[in-house]
Amino acid sequence: MPEFDSRVSHKQQSGAASAWARAARVAMMALAAALPVLLCAAFTRYEAERLVRNEAELASNFVVNQVVAIAERARNTARVVAPRAAQPCTELAAALTYGTATEPYIRTLNVVDGDRLVCSSALGKQMPVMHSIAVDGRLPRGDWLAIVPRTPMVADRAALLVGVRAPGARAVIAVVDSQYLLDLLHAAAPLSAYRQAELRVGTGTSLLEASDDTSLASSPLVADTRKLFAGSVINLQLHGEPAHLNEIWGSLLLRYMPWVVVFSALLAWLVHRVQRSRQSRREQLLRAIRGGEFHVEYQPLYGVESGRCEGAEALLRWVRPGIGTVRPDEFIQAAEEDGVIVPLTQHLLKLIARDVMLWGTRPGFHLGINFAPEHLSGEDLLSDVRRFLAQIAGRQIQTVMEITERSIMRNTGQARSNLEALRAEGVQVAIDDFGTGYCALSYLEKFPFDILKIDRGFVLTIDAEGRSAVVLDTIVSLAHSLGARIVAEGVASQEQFEYLRARGAHYVQGFLYAKPMRADVFSRWYGKAGSETCANPQAHA
Ligand code: C2E
Ligand code: CA
Ligand code: CA
């Protein structure tokens, strides 16, 4: 909402309240500046983690695919020799040497019988087989895979063994040098990006590539497990290197942060502008209170049964010197937003108390006063209303607090106890603009109230032919069954009045009967037309 008048100069508030307000404004600006930066940091961190995880998945997928291909190839090579494995080594040796020479990755091809090596492409002579792969002194039957830390011929390097079943108790074993696998790991998952890479193929030990300070508290970034032939499994675990993650995060921050900083500055500046305009709007309202720019108009309520004026609603008016009238819904909303509604209503109560002292209304005259939600659930309400009641004591006026559905929904507990206390002291409560808010009907049963004011919007649904207005009828019967009296607002035509009277509305308020009037005009009007009985409200207008 814009300022009411931007020409009004800025003036500092004083005291502890203004220090608090200043601190709150600074905090809001700091928040506006910091929030985008923090969000950017969080988002880029999340994005960096996502990138690193994607990278690891790609690397792991690549390594595992390659290892599967190598293992399959070694197995196929061994299978070519397997049918001839029963032949003597002198006949086999050439085939073993040929297989080793023509196939990539394979260091040696060997034939074993039980756990004894009977022929090798490397040696062509008998020697005991490496026991590390034997299970209970025997090699596994069928096809199998295992990584062993060393072989009898190469004691300082691990190897991948691929075993294929051959006739009798024999098997063909292809030995793949672990260096191929380690090179693959180095290339696809370098130590600069991964703190540790661990590859397991079949049974046996694992191939490990790790940086020096391997304290692995974290769970792996990816763990890829793939099934291979004869139930054997390949498993690769990659643990991320925090420095690598930070590096990617840093580069993302560098890319986005400058823009975000500019945006933050802009946001903080906008917040500052809004605060300035609000502050000056707030000060305009406070100054208008001090300057006596507000007055109250009273709109009469017609009692359907008695046929005369039974009360009035107090409506605040603001006429700005040199500018003109400000619409009530506009300045009331601004007062609510800027935290001035309580002082404004306190001022309103003083004005009303002054006005009613000049009236000669009958005992029991209903005086409707609008209260905002913030005031209703606040600490000042009880003392404010009690002070007002004390001021008008002796006038025998029935005070009616008009509250909206918003008040009921907001801070129900406090508002309810405030209203209960005031009702016990004789004040009545009216639910204003009923049906236009978001009130859950269940609240109505719990909330203490005496009168239901039907909003003008529903009254407008009554057409000239007097056909039934469904929602209006429902609200009227709801009010009847809750035992509340009904005020119909904004009644502007005779047809509307007849319709509402037929359905048992107790009071009508609207231009058909009377428009809002200044206190002195109302007093005169009441003295003449308002106190006369007349079955038709239009006759008074
Ligand atoms: P409201 O409480 O629903 O007040 C009734 C409004 O309907 C008044 O508008 C009144 O002039 C208007 N009205 C009454 N009869 C008719 C009719 O037959 N036809 C038409 N078209 N209008 C009719 P007003 O005075 O402009 O007030 C607008 C709103 O501003 C009020 O609605 C209320 O929500 C708020 N307001 C006014 N004075 C105060 C106040 O002192 N305190 C608070 N918290 N709010 C107030
Ligand atoms: Ca009202
Ligand atoms: Ca209303």
Coordinates of C-alpha atoms and ligand atoms in Angstrom, one line a residue:
M1 CA 0.0 0.0 0.0
P2 CA 1.4 3.4 -0.9
E3 CA 2.1 6.2 1.6
F4 CA -0.9 8.4 2.2
D5 CA 1.2 11.5 1.5
S6 CA 4.8 11.3 0.6
R7 CA 5.3 15.0 1.3
V8 CA 5.2 14.4 5.0
S9 CA 8.8 14.5 6.3
H10 CA 10.5 11.7 8.2
K11 CA 10.7 12.2 11.9
Q12 CA 12.5 10.0 14.4
Q13 CA 10.7 8.2 17.1
S14 CA 12.2 8.3 20.5
G15 CA 12.6 6.0 23.4
A16 CA 13.1 2.2 23.9
A17 CA 10.3 1.3 21.5
S18 CA 12.0 3.1 18.7
A19 CA 15.4 1.5 19.5
W20 CA 13.6 -1.9 19.3
A21 CA 12.0 -0.9 16.1
R22 CA 15.3 0.2 14.7
A23 CA 17.0 -3.0 15.7
A24 CA 14.1 -5.0 14.1
R25 CA 14.5 -3.0 10.8
V26 CA 18.3 -3.6 10.8
A27 CA 17.7 -7.3 11.4
M28 CA 15.2 -7.4 8.5
M29 CA 17.7 -5.8 6.2
A30 CA 20.5 -8.1 7.3
L31 CA 18.2 -11.0 6.7
A32 CA 17.3 -9.8 3.3
A33 CA 21.0 -9.5 2.4
A34 CA 22.1 -12.7 4.0
L35 CA 19.3 -15.0 2.9
P36 CA 20.2 -15.2 -0.9
V37 CA 23.9 -15.7 0.0
L38 CA 23.1 -18.5 2.4
L39 CA 20.7 -20.1 -0.1
C40 CA 23.3 -19.9 -2.8
A41 CA 25.9 -21.5 -0.6
A42 CA 23.5 -24.3 0.3
F43 CA 22.4 -24.8 -3.3
T44 CA 25.9 -24.9 -4.8
R45 CA 27.0 -27.3 -2.1
Y46 CA 24.1 -29.6 -3.0
E47 CA 24.9 -29.2 -6.7
A48 CA 28.6 -30.0 -6.1
E49 CA 27.7 -33.1 -4.1
R50 CA 25.4 -34.2 -6.9
L51 CA 28.1 -33.6 -9.6
V52 CA 30.7 -35.6 -7.5
R53 CA 28.2 -38.4 -7.1
N54 CA 27.4 -38.5 -10.8
E55 CA 31.1 -38.4 -11.7
A56 CA 31.8 -41.4 -9.3
E57 CA 28.9 -43.3 -10.8
L58 CA 30.3 -42.9 -14.3
A59 CA 33.8 -43.8 -13.2
S60 CA 32.6 -46.9 -11.3
N61 CA 30.4 -48.0 -14.2
F62 CA 33.3 -47.7 -16.5
V63 CA 35.8 -49.6 -14.3
V64 CA 33.3 -52.4 -13.6
N65 CA 32.4 -52.8 -17.3
Q66 CA 36.0 -53.1 -18.2
V67 CA 36.8 -55.7 -15.4
V68 CA 33.8 -57.7 -16.6
A69 CA 35.1 -57.6 -20.2
I70 CA 38.6 -58.7 -19.1
A71 CA 37.2 -61.5 -16.9
E72 CA 34.9 -62.7 -19.7
R73 CA 37.8 -62.7 -22.2
A74 CA 40.1 -64.6 -19.9
R75 CA 37.4 -67.2 -19.3
N76 CA 36.7 -67.6 -23.0
T77 CA 40.5 -68.1 -23.6
A78 CA 40.6 -70.7 -20.8
R79 CA 37.6 -72.4 -22.3
V80 CA 39.2 -72.9 -25.6
V81 CA 42.0 -74.9 -23.9
A82 CA 39.7 -76.7 -21.4
P83 CA 38.6 -79.6 -23.7
R84 CA 42.2 -80.6 -24.2
A85 CA 43.3 -80.2 -20.6
A86 CA 43.6 -84.0 -20.1
Q87 CA 46.4 -84.2 -22.6
P88 CA 50.1 -84.4 -21.4
C89 CA 51.8 -81.1 -20.9
T90 CA 54.2 -81.7 -23.8
E91 CA 51.1 -81.5 -26.1
L92 CA 49.3 -78.8 -24.2
A93 CA 52.2 -76.3 -23.7
A94 CA 52.0 -74.9 -27.3
A95 CA 48.3 -74.2 -27.0
L96 CA 48.8 -72.5 -23.6
T97 CA 51.6 -70.4 -25.0
Y98 CA 49.6 -69.5 -28.1
G99 CA 46.5 -68.5 -26.0
T100 CA 48.7 -66.3 -23.8
A101 CA 50.5 -64.7 -26.7
T102 CA 47.4 -63.8 -28.7
E103 CA 45.1 -62.6 -26.0
P104 CA 45.4 -59.3 -24.2
Y105 CA 45.7 -59.0 -20.4
I106 CA 46.5 -62.7 -19.8
R107 CA 49.9 -63.3 -18.2
T108 CA 49.8 -67.1 -18.1
L109 CA 47.5 -70.0 -18.8
N110 CA 47.7 -73.0 -16.5
V111 CA 46.3 -76.4 -16.2
V112 CA 45.8 -77.8 -12.7
D113 CA 44.8 -81.2 -11.5
G114 CA 43.3 -81.1 -8.1
D115 CA 45.5 -78.4 -6.6
R116 CA 48.6 -79.4 -8.5
L117 CA 49.8 -77.4 -11.4
V118 CA 50.4 -79.8 -14.3
C119 CA 51.2 -77.5 -17.1
S120 CA 51.9 -73.7 -17.5
S121 CA 52.4 -71.4 -20.5
A122 CA 55.2 -69.8 -18.6
L123 CA 57.2 -72.8 -17.3
G124 CA 55.9 -75.9 -19.0
K125 CA 56.8 -77.9 -16.0
Q126 CA 55.1 -79.2 -12.8
M127 CA 55.0 -77.2 -9.6
P128 CA 52.6 -77.0 -6.6
V129 CA 49.7 -74.6 -7.2
M130 CA 49.2 -71.5 -5.1
H131 CA 47.3 -72.6 -2.0
S132 CA 45.6 -69.3 -1.5
I133 CA 42.9 -70.1 -4.0
A134 CA 42.3 -73.6 -2.8
V135 CA 39.3 -74.2 -0.7
D136 CA 40.0 -77.0 1.9
G137 CA 43.1 -77.9 -0.2
R138 CA 41.0 -78.2 -3.3
L139 CA 40.3 -75.7 -6.0
P140 CA 36.6 -74.8 -6.6
R141 CA 34.7 -76.9 -9.0
G142 CA 33.1 -75.2 -12.0
D143 CA 34.1 -71.7 -13.2
W144 CA 35.4 -69.3 -10.7
L145 CA 37.1 -65.9 -10.1
A146 CA 39.5 -64.8 -7.4
I147 CA 42.1 -62.1 -6.7
V148 CA 45.2 -63.5 -5.0
P149 CA 47.9 -61.3 -3.5
R150 CA 50.7 -63.1 -5.3
T151 CA 51.4 -66.0 -7.5
P152 CA 54.3 -68.5 -7.2
M153 CA 56.1 -66.9 -10.1
V154 CA 55.4 -63.2 -9.3
A155 CA 55.5 -62.8 -5.6
D156 CA 55.2 -59.0 -5.4
R157 CA 52.1 -58.4 -7.4
A158 CA 48.5 -59.5 -7.1
A159 CA 46.7 -61.3 -9.9
L160 CA 43.2 -62.1 -11.0
L161 CA 42.6 -65.8 -11.6
V162 CA 39.9 -67.0 -13.8
G163 CA 39.3 -70.8 -13.4
V164 CA 37.4 -72.9 -15.9
R165 CA 36.4 -76.5 -15.3
A166 CA 38.1 -79.2 -17.5
P167 CA 37.5 -82.9 -17.8
G168 CA 38.4 -85.1 -14.7
A169 CA 39.7 -83.2 -11.7
R170 CA 41.4 -80.7 -14.0
A171 CA 40.8 -77.0 -14.5
V172 CA 42.3 -74.3 -16.7
I173 CA 43.4 -71.1 -14.9
A174 CA 44.0 -67.8 -16.7
V175 CA 46.1 -65.4 -14.7
V176 CA 45.4 -61.7 -15.4
D177 CA 48.0 -59.3 -14.1
S178 CA 46.6 -56.9 -11.5
Q179 CA 48.5 -54.1 -13.0
Y180 CA 45.8 -53.9 -15.8
L181 CA 43.1 -53.5 -13.1
L182 CA 45.1 -51.0 -11.1
D183 CA 45.9 -48.9 -14.2
L184 CA 42.2 -48.9 -15.0
L185 CA 41.4 -47.7 -11.5
H186 CA 44.1 -45.0 -11.7
A187 CA 42.8 -43.7 -15.0
A188 CA 39.1 -43.8 -14.2
A189 CA 39.1 -43.0 -10.5
P190 CA 42.3 -41.0 -9.7
L191 CA 43.4 -40.4 -6.1
S192 CA 42.9 -36.7 -6.6
A193 CA 39.2 -37.3 -6.7
Y194 CA 38.9 -40.4 -4.6
R195 CA 40.4 -41.1 -1.2
Q196 CA 40.1 -44.8 -1.7
A197 CA 39.0 -47.2 -4.4
E198 CA 38.5 -50.9 -3.5
L199 CA 37.8 -53.6 -6.1
R200 CA 36.7 -57.1 -5.3
V201 CA 36.4 -59.7 -7.9
G202 CA 35.0 -63.1 -6.9
T203 CA 36.6 -64.5 -3.7
G204 CA 40.0 -63.7 -2.3
T205 CA 41.5 -60.4 -1.4
S206 CA 40.6 -57.0 -2.9
L207 CA 42.6 -54.5 -4.9
L208 CA 43.0 -51.3 -3.0
E209 CA 44.1 -47.9 -4.2
A210 CA 44.2 -45.4 -1.4
S211 CA 45.8 -42.1 -0.4
D212 CA 48.1 -42.2 2.6
D213 CA 45.7 -40.8 5.3
T214 CA 43.1 -43.4 4.9
S215 CA 40.8 -42.9 7.8
L216 CA 37.5 -43.9 6.4
A217 CA 34.7 -42.7 8.6
S218 CA 32.5 -41.9 5.7
S219 CA 30.4 -44.4 3.7
P220 CA 31.4 -44.9 0.1
L221 CA 30.3 -42.4 -2.5
V222 CA 29.3 -45.3 -4.8
A223 CA 29.2 -49.0 -4.3
D224 CA 28.7 -50.9 -7.6
T225 CA 28.0 -54.6 -7.5
R226 CA 27.7 -56.7 -10.6
K227 CA 27.0 -60.4 -11.0
L228 CA 29.3 -62.4 -13.3
F229 CA 29.4 -66.0 -14.4
A230 CA 28.9 -68.9 -12.0
G231 CA 27.6 -66.8 -9.2
S232 CA 30.7 -64.7 -8.8
V233 CA 30.4 -61.0 -8.0
I234 CA 32.4 -57.9 -8.9
N235 CA 32.2 -55.1 -6.4
L236 CA 33.7 -51.6 -6.6
Q237 CA 33.6 -49.0 -3.8
L238 CA 34.7 -45.4 -4.3
H239 CA 35.2 -43.1 -1.3
G240 CA 35.2 -39.4 -2.2
E241 CA 38.1 -37.0 -1.5
P242 CA 36.7 -34.0 0.4
A243 CA 39.3 -31.7 -1.2
H244 CA 37.8 -32.6 -4.6
L245 CA 34.3 -31.8 -3.5
N246 CA 35.4 -28.5 -2.1
E247 CA 37.2 -27.7 -5.3
I248 CA 34.0 -28.2 -7.3
W249 CA 31.9 -26.3 -4.7
G250 CA 34.4 -23.4 -4.9
S251 CA 34.2 -23.2 -8.6
L252 CA 30.4 -23.2 -8.5
L253 CA 30.4 -20.5 -5.8
L254 CA 32.8 -18.4 -7.9
R255 CA 30.4 -18.7 -10.9
Y256 CA 27.1 -17.8 -9.1
M257 CA 28.1 -15.7 -6.0
P258 CA 28.8 -12.4 -7.8
W259 CA 25.2 -12.4 -9.2
V260 CA 23.8 -13.4 -5.8
V261 CA 25.7 -10.7 -4.0
V262 CA 24.2 -8.1 -6.4
F263 CA 20.7 -9.6 -5.9
S264 CA 21.2 -9.5 -2.1
A265 CA 22.2 -5.9 -2.2
L266 CA 19.1 -5.1 -4.3
L267 CA 16.9 -7.0 -2.0
A268 CA 18.3 -5.2 1.1
W269 CA 17.7 -1.9 -0.6
L270 CA 14.1 -2.8 -1.5
V271 CA 13.5 -3.9 2.1
H272 CA 14.9 -0.6 3.3
R273 CA 12.6 1.3 0.9
V274 CA 9.5 -0.6 2.1
Q275 CA 10.5 0.0 5.7
R276 CA 11.0 3.7 5.1
S277 CA 7.6 4.0 3.4
R278 CA 5.9 2.0 6.2
Q279 CA 7.6 4.0 8.8
S280 CA 6.4 7.3 7.3
R281 CA 2.9 5.8 6.8
R282 CA 2.9 4.8 10.5
E283 CA 4.0 8.3 11.5
Q284 CA 1.3 9.9 9.4
L285 CA -1.4 7.9 11.2
L286 CA 0.1 8.7 14.6
R287 CA 0.3 12.3 13.7
A288 CA -3.3 12.3 12.5
I289 CA -4.4 10.9 15.8
R290 CA -2.5 13.6 17.7
G291 CA -3.8 16.3 15.2
G292 CA -7.4 15.3 15.7
E293 CA -8.0 14.4 12.0
F294 CA -10.3 11.5 12.8
H295 CA -14.0 11.6 13.6
V296 CA -16.7 9.0 13.9
E297 CA -19.9 8.6 11.9
Y298 CA -22.8 6.5 13.2
Q299 CA -25.0 4.3 11.0
P300 CA -28.3 3.5 12.6
L301 CA -29.7 0.0 13.0
Y302 CA -33.4 -0.5 12.4
G303 CA -35.2 -2.9 14.8
V304 CA -37.5 -5.0 12.7
E305 CA -39.8 -5.8 15.6
S306 CA -39.9 -2.4 17.3
G307 CA -40.0 -0.5 14.0
R308 CA -37.5 2.1 15.2
C309 CA -33.8 2.8 15.6
E310 CA -32.3 0.3 18.1
G311 CA -28.7 1.2 17.8
A312 CA -25.8 2.4 15.6
E313 CA -22.5 1.2 14.3
A314 CA -19.5 3.6 14.9
L315 CA -17.5 4.0 11.7
L316 CA -14.2 5.8 11.8
R317 CA -13.5 8.6 9.3
W318 CA -10.3 10.3 8.4
V319 CA -10.4 13.7 6.6
R320 CA -6.9 14.9 5.8
P321 CA -6.5 18.6 5.8
G322 CA -5.9 19.9 2.3
I323 CA -6.1 16.3 0.9
G324 CA -9.6 15.0 1.6
T325 CA -11.2 11.8 2.9
V326 CA -9.2 8.6 3.1
R327 CA -11.3 5.5 2.6
P328 CA -11.7 3.6 5.9
D329 CA -10.8 0.2 4.6
E330 CA -7.6 1.7 3.2
F331 CA -6.4 3.4 6.4
I332 CA -7.7 0.6 8.6
Q333 CA -5.7 -2.0 6.7
A334 CA -2.6 0.3 6.8
A335 CA -3.0 0.7 10.5
E336 CA -3.2 -3.0 11.0
E337 CA -0.1 -3.6 8.9
D338 CA 1.9 -0.9 10.6
G339 CA 0.9 -1.8 14.1
V340 CA -1.1 1.4 14.8
I341 CA -4.5 -0.2 14.9
V342 CA -4.5 -0.5 18.8
P343 CA -3.7 3.2 19.4
L344 CA -6.1 4.1 16.6
T345 CA -8.9 2.1 18.3
Q346 CA -8.0 3.6 21.6
H347 CA -8.5 7.0 20.1
L348 CA -11.8 5.9 18.5
L349 CA -13.1 4.8 21.9
K350 CA -12.3 8.2 23.3
L351 CA -14.1 9.9 20.4
I352 CA -17.1 7.7 20.8
A353 CA -17.3 8.3 24.5
R354 CA -17.2 12.0 23.9
D355 CA -20.0 11.8 21.3
V356 CA -22.5 9.6 23.1
M357 CA -22.5 11.9 26.1
L358 CA -24.4 14.4 23.9
W359 CA -27.1 11.9 22.8
G360 CA -30.4 11.2 24.3
T361 CA -30.8 7.6 23.3
R362 CA -33.2 5.2 25.0
P363 CA -31.8 2.7 27.5
G364 CA -30.4 -0.5 25.9
F365 CA -29.3 1.4 22.7
H366 CA -26.9 -0.8 20.8
L367 CA -23.6 0.7 19.9
G368 CA -21.5 -1.4 17.5
I369 CA -17.7 -0.8 17.6
N370 CA -15.3 -2.5 15.2
F371 CA -12.2 -4.2 16.8
A372 CA -9.3 -5.5 14.8
P373 CA -7.9 -9.0 15.4
E374 CA -4.6 -7.7 16.8
H375 CA -6.3 -5.7 19.4
L376 CA -8.7 -8.5 20.3
S377 CA -6.0 -11.0 21.2
G378 CA -3.7 -8.3 22.8
E379 CA -3.1 -7.3 26.4
D380 CA -4.7 -3.8 26.1
L381 CA -8.2 -4.9 25.2
L382 CA -9.6 -5.5 28.6
S383 CA -8.3 -2.2 30.1
D384 CA -9.3 -0.3 27.0
V385 CA -12.9 -1.5 26.9
R386 CA -13.3 -1.2 30.7
R387 CA -12.1 2.4 30.6
F388 CA -14.6 3.1 27.8
L389 CA -17.4 1.4 29.7
A390 CA -16.6 3.5 32.8
Q391 CA -16.6 6.7 30.6
I392 CA -20.1 6.0 29.2
A393 CA -21.5 4.6 32.5
G394 CA -24.9 6.0 33.2
R395 CA -25.8 6.4 29.5
Q396 CA -27.3 2.8 29.6
I397 CA -25.8 2.0 26.3
Q398 CA -25.4 -1.7 25.2
T399 CA -21.8 -1.9 23.8
V400 CA -21.4 -4.4 21.0
M401 CA -18.0 -5.4 19.9
E402 CA -17.9 -6.2 16.2
I403 CA -15.2 -8.7 15.3
T404 CA -14.5 -10.4 12.1
E405 CA -13.9 -14.1 11.4
R406 CA -10.2 -13.4 11.1
S407 CA -10.2 -12.5 14.8
I408 CA -11.7 -15.9 15.7
M409 CA -9.2 -17.8 13.7
R410 CA -6.2 -15.9 15.0
N411 CA -4.9 -16.6 18.5
T412 CA -8.3 -18.1 19.5
G413 CA -7.3 -18.8 23.1
Q414 CA -6.4 -15.2 24.1
A415 CA -9.2 -13.6 22.1
R416 CA -11.7 -16.0 23.5
S417 CA -10.8 -15.4 27.1
N418 CA -10.8 -11.6 26.6
L419 CA -14.2 -11.8 25.1
E420 CA -15.6 -14.1 27.8
A421 CA -14.4 -11.7 30.5
L422 CA -16.0 -8.7 28.7
R423 CA -19.2 -10.6 28.1
A424 CA -19.4 -11.3 31.8
E425 CA -19.3 -7.5 32.3
G426 CA -22.2 -7.0 30.0
V427 CA -20.6 -6.4 26.6
Q428 CA -22.1 -8.2 23.6
V429 CA -20.2 -9.7 20.7
A430 CA -21.1 -9.6 17.0
I431 CA -19.5 -11.6 14.2
D432 CA -19.0 -9.1 11.4
D433 CA -19.0 -9.8 7.7
F434 CA -20.1 -13.3 8.4
G435 CA -19.4 -15.8 5.6
T436 CA -16.7 -13.7 3.8
G437 CA -13.7 -15.0 5.8
Y438 CA -12.4 -18.5 6.3
C439 CA -14.2 -19.3 9.5
A440 CA -14.6 -23.0 10.2
L441 CA -18.1 -23.4 11.3
S442 CA -17.0 -25.5 14.3
Y443 CA -15.4 -22.3 15.7
L444 CA -18.8 -20.7 16.0
E445 CA -19.9 -23.2 18.5
K446 CA -16.9 -22.7 20.7
F447 CA -16.8 -18.9 20.4
P448 CA -18.9 -16.7 22.6
F449 CA -21.1 -14.4 20.5
D450 CA -24.5 -12.8 20.6
I451 CA -25.1 -11.4 17.1
L452 CA -24.3 -12.5 13.6
K453 CA -23.9 -9.7 11.0
I454 CA -24.7 -10.9 7.5
D455 CA -22.4 -9.3 5.0
R456 CA -23.8 -6.9 2.4
G457 CA -22.6 -9.4 -0.3
F458 CA -25.2 -11.9 0.7
V459 CA -27.9 -9.3 1.0
L460 CA -27.2 -8.3 -2.6
T461 CA -28.1 -11.8 -3.7
I462 CA -31.7 -11.1 -3.0
D463 CA -33.3 -10.2 -6.3
A464 CA -36.2 -7.9 -7.0
E465 CA -38.6 -10.9 -7.5
G466 CA -37.7 -12.1 -4.0
R467 CA -36.6 -15.6 -5.2
S468 CA -34.7 -17.5 -2.6
A469 CA -31.1 -16.6 -1.9
V470 CA -29.7 -20.0 -0.9
V471 CA -26.6 -19.1 1.0
L472 CA -28.3 -16.2 2.8
D473 CA -31.1 -18.5 3.8
T474 CA -28.6 -21.0 5.2
I475 CA -26.8 -18.3 7.2
V476 CA -30.1 -17.0 8.6
S477 CA -31.1 -20.5 9.7
L478 CA -27.7 -21.2 11.1
A479 CA -27.9 -18.0 13.2
H480 CA -31.4 -19.0 14.4
S481 CA -30.3 -22.4 15.4
L482 CA -27.2 -21.0 17.3
G483 CA -29.6 -18.7 19.1
A484 CA -27.9 -15.5 17.8
R485 CA -29.7 -12.4 16.8
I486 CA -29.3 -11.3 13.2
V487 CA -28.2 -8.0 11.7
A488 CA -28.4 -7.7 7.9
E489 CA -25.9 -5.2 6.6
G490 CA -26.1 -3.0 3.5
V491 CA -29.9 -3.3 3.1
A492 CA -30.6 -0.8 0.3
S493 CA -34.0 -1.8 -1.1
Q494 CA -37.5 -2.5 0.0
E495 CA -37.4 -6.0 -1.5
Q496 CA -34.3 -6.9 0.5
F497 CA -35.9 -5.6 3.6
E498 CA -39.2 -7.6 3.1
Y499 CA -37.2 -10.8 2.3
L500 CA -35.1 -10.4 5.4
R501 CA -38.1 -9.6 7.6
A502 CA -39.9 -12.7 6.3
R503 CA -36.9 -14.8 7.4
G504 CA -36.7 -13.4 10.9
A505 CA -33.8 -10.9 10.7
H506 CA -33.8 -8.9 13.9
Y507 CA -32.1 -5.7 12.7
V508 CA -31.3 -4.2 9.4
Q509 CA -28.5 -1.7 8.7
G510 CA -28.1 0.0 5.3
F511 CA -28.8 3.0 3.1
L512 CA -32.5 2.1 2.9
Y513 CA -32.8 3.1 6.5
A514 CA -30.0 5.6 7.0
K515 CA -26.5 6.4 5.9
P516 CA -23.6 6.9 8.4
M517 CA -23.9 10.4 10.0
R518 CA -21.7 12.7 12.1
A519 CA -22.4 12.5 15.9
D520 CA -24.4 15.8 16.0
V521 CA -26.4 15.0 12.8
F522 CA -27.2 11.5 14.2
S523 CA -28.3 13.0 17.5
R524 CA -30.7 15.3 15.7
W525 CA -31.9 12.5 13.4
Y526 CA -32.5 10.2 16.3
G527 CA -34.4 12.9 18.1
K528 CA -36.8 13.2 15.2
A529 CA -37.1 10.2 12.9
G530 CA -35.0 7.6 14.8
S531 CA -37.1 7.2 17.9
E532 CA -40.4 7.1 16.0
T533 CA -42.0 3.7 15.3
C534 CA -42.5 2.9 11.7
A535 CA -43.1 -0.4 10.0
N536 CA -41.2 0.7 6.9
P537 CA -37.5 1.8 7.4
Q538 CA -37.6 3.8 4.3
A539 CA -40.0 6.2 5.9
H540 CA -37.1 7.4 8.2
A541 CA -34.5 7.8 5.5
Ligands
C2E1 P1 -18.0 -2.7 8.1 O1 -17.7 -2.9 9.5 O2 -18.6 -3.9 7.4 O3 -18.9 -1.5 8.0 C1 -20.0 -1.4 7.2 C2 -19.6 -0.7 6.0 O4 -20.7 -0.8 5.0 C3 -19.4 0.8 6.1 O5 -18.4 1.3 5.2 C4 -20.8 1.4 5.8 O6 -20.7 2.7 5.4 C5 -21.1 0.5 4.6 N1 -22.5 0.5 4.4 C6 -23.5 0.4 5.3 N2 -24.7 0.3 4.6 C7 -24.5 0.3 3.3 C8 -25.3 0.2 2.1 O7 -26.5 0.1 2.2 N3 -24.7 0.1 0.9 C9 -23.3 0.2 0.8 N4 -22.8 0.2 -0.4 N5 -22.5 0.3 1.9 C10 -23.1 0.4 3.1 P2 -17.2 2.1 5.7 O8 -17.6 3.1 6.7 O9 -16.6 2.6 4.4 O10 -16.3 1.1 6.4 C11 -15.6 0.1 5.7 C12 -15.0 -0.9 6.6 O11 -13.9 -0.2 7.3 C13 -15.9 -1.4 7.7 O12 -16.7 -2.4 7.2 C14 -14.9 -1.8 8.7 O13 -14.4 -3.1 8.3 C15 -13.8 -0.8 8.5 N6 -13.9 0.2 9.6 C16 -14.6 1.3 9.6 N7 -14.5 1.9 10.8 C17 -13.8 1.2 11.5 C18 -13.3 1.2 12.9 O14 -13.6 2.2 13.6 N8 -12.5 0.3 13.3 C19 -12.1 -0.8 12.6 N9 -11.4 -1.8 13.1 N10 -12.6 -1.0 11.3 C20 -13.4 0.0 10.8
CA2 CA -18.6 -3.6 11.3
CA3 CA -19.7 -5.6 8.2

